[in-house]
Tab-separated table of C-alpha atoms in Angstrom:
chain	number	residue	atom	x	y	z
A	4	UNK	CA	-3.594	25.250	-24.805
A	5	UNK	CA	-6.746	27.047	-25.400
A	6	UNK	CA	-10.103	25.882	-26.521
A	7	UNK	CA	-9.178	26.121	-30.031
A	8	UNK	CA	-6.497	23.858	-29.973
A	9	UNK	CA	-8.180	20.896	-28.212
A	10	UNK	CA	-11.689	22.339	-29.997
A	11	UNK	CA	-14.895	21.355	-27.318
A	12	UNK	CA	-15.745	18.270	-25.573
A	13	UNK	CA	-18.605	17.085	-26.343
A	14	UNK	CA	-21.254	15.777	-23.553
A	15	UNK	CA	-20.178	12.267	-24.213
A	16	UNK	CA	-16.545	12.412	-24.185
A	17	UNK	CA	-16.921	14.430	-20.741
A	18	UNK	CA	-19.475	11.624	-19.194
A	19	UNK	CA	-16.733	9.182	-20.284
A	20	UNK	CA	-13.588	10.881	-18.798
A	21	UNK	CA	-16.024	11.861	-15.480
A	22	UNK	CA	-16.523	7.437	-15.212
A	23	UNK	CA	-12.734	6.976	-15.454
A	24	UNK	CA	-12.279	9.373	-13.103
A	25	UNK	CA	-15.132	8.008	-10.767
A	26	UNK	CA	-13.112	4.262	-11.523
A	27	UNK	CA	-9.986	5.221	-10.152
A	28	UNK	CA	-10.983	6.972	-7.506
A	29	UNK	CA	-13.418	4.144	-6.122
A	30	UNK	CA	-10.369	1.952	-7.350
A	31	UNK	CA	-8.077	3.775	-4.740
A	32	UNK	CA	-10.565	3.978	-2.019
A	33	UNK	CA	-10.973	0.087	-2.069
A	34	UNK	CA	-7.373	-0.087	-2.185
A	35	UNK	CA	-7.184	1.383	0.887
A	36	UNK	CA	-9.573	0.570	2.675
A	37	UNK	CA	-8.447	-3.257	2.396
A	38	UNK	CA	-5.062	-2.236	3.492
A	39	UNK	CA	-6.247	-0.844	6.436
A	40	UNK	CA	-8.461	-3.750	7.061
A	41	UNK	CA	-5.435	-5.988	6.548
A	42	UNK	CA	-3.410	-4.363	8.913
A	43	UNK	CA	-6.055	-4.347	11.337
A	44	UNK	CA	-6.701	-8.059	10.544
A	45	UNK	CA	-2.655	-8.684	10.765
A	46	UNK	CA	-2.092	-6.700	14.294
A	47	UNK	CA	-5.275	-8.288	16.120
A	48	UNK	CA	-3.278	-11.939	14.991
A	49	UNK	CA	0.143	-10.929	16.361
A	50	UNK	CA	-1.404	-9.847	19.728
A	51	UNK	CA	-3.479	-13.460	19.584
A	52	UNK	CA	-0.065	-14.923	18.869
A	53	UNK	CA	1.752	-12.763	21.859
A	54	UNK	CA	-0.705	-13.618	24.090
A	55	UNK	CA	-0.535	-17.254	23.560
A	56	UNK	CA	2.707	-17.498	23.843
A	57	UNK	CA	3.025	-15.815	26.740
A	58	UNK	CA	0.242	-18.250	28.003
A	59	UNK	CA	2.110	-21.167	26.425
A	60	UNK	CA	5.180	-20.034	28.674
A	61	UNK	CA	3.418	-19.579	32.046
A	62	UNK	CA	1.942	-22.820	31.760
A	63	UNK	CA	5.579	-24.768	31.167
A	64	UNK	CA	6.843	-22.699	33.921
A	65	UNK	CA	4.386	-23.903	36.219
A	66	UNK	CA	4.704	-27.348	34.844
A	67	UNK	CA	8.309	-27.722	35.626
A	68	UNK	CA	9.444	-27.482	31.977
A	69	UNK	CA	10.903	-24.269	32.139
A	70	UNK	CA	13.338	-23.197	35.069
């Protein structure tokens, strides 16, 4: 496919395919970024919940409600 097929771009055409591209990729950073922050987000609660329950259990223990 040479230039004489497709014939030139002009100046706007490539400004609007360069913003589409620019789109996506911002598109796919956010993406990931708030995947990353939601797995952060999501392991911090499980260790909260770990650590209460572990907490939860040493204090029945010592209150005679577990043996």
């Amino acid at each position: 496919m040479t230039d004489s097929n497709w014939g030139q771009l002009t100046d706007e055409q490539i400004e609007r395919i360069a913003e589409r591209a620019a789109e996506k990729a911002v598109a796919k950073l956010t993406d990931q970024v708030y995947r990353e922050v939601g797995r952060g987000v999501v392991s911090k609660f499980m260790w909260i919940v770990g650590a209460l329950a572990v907490g939860l259990f040493i204090w029945a223990k010592s209150q005679g409600y577990v043996k």
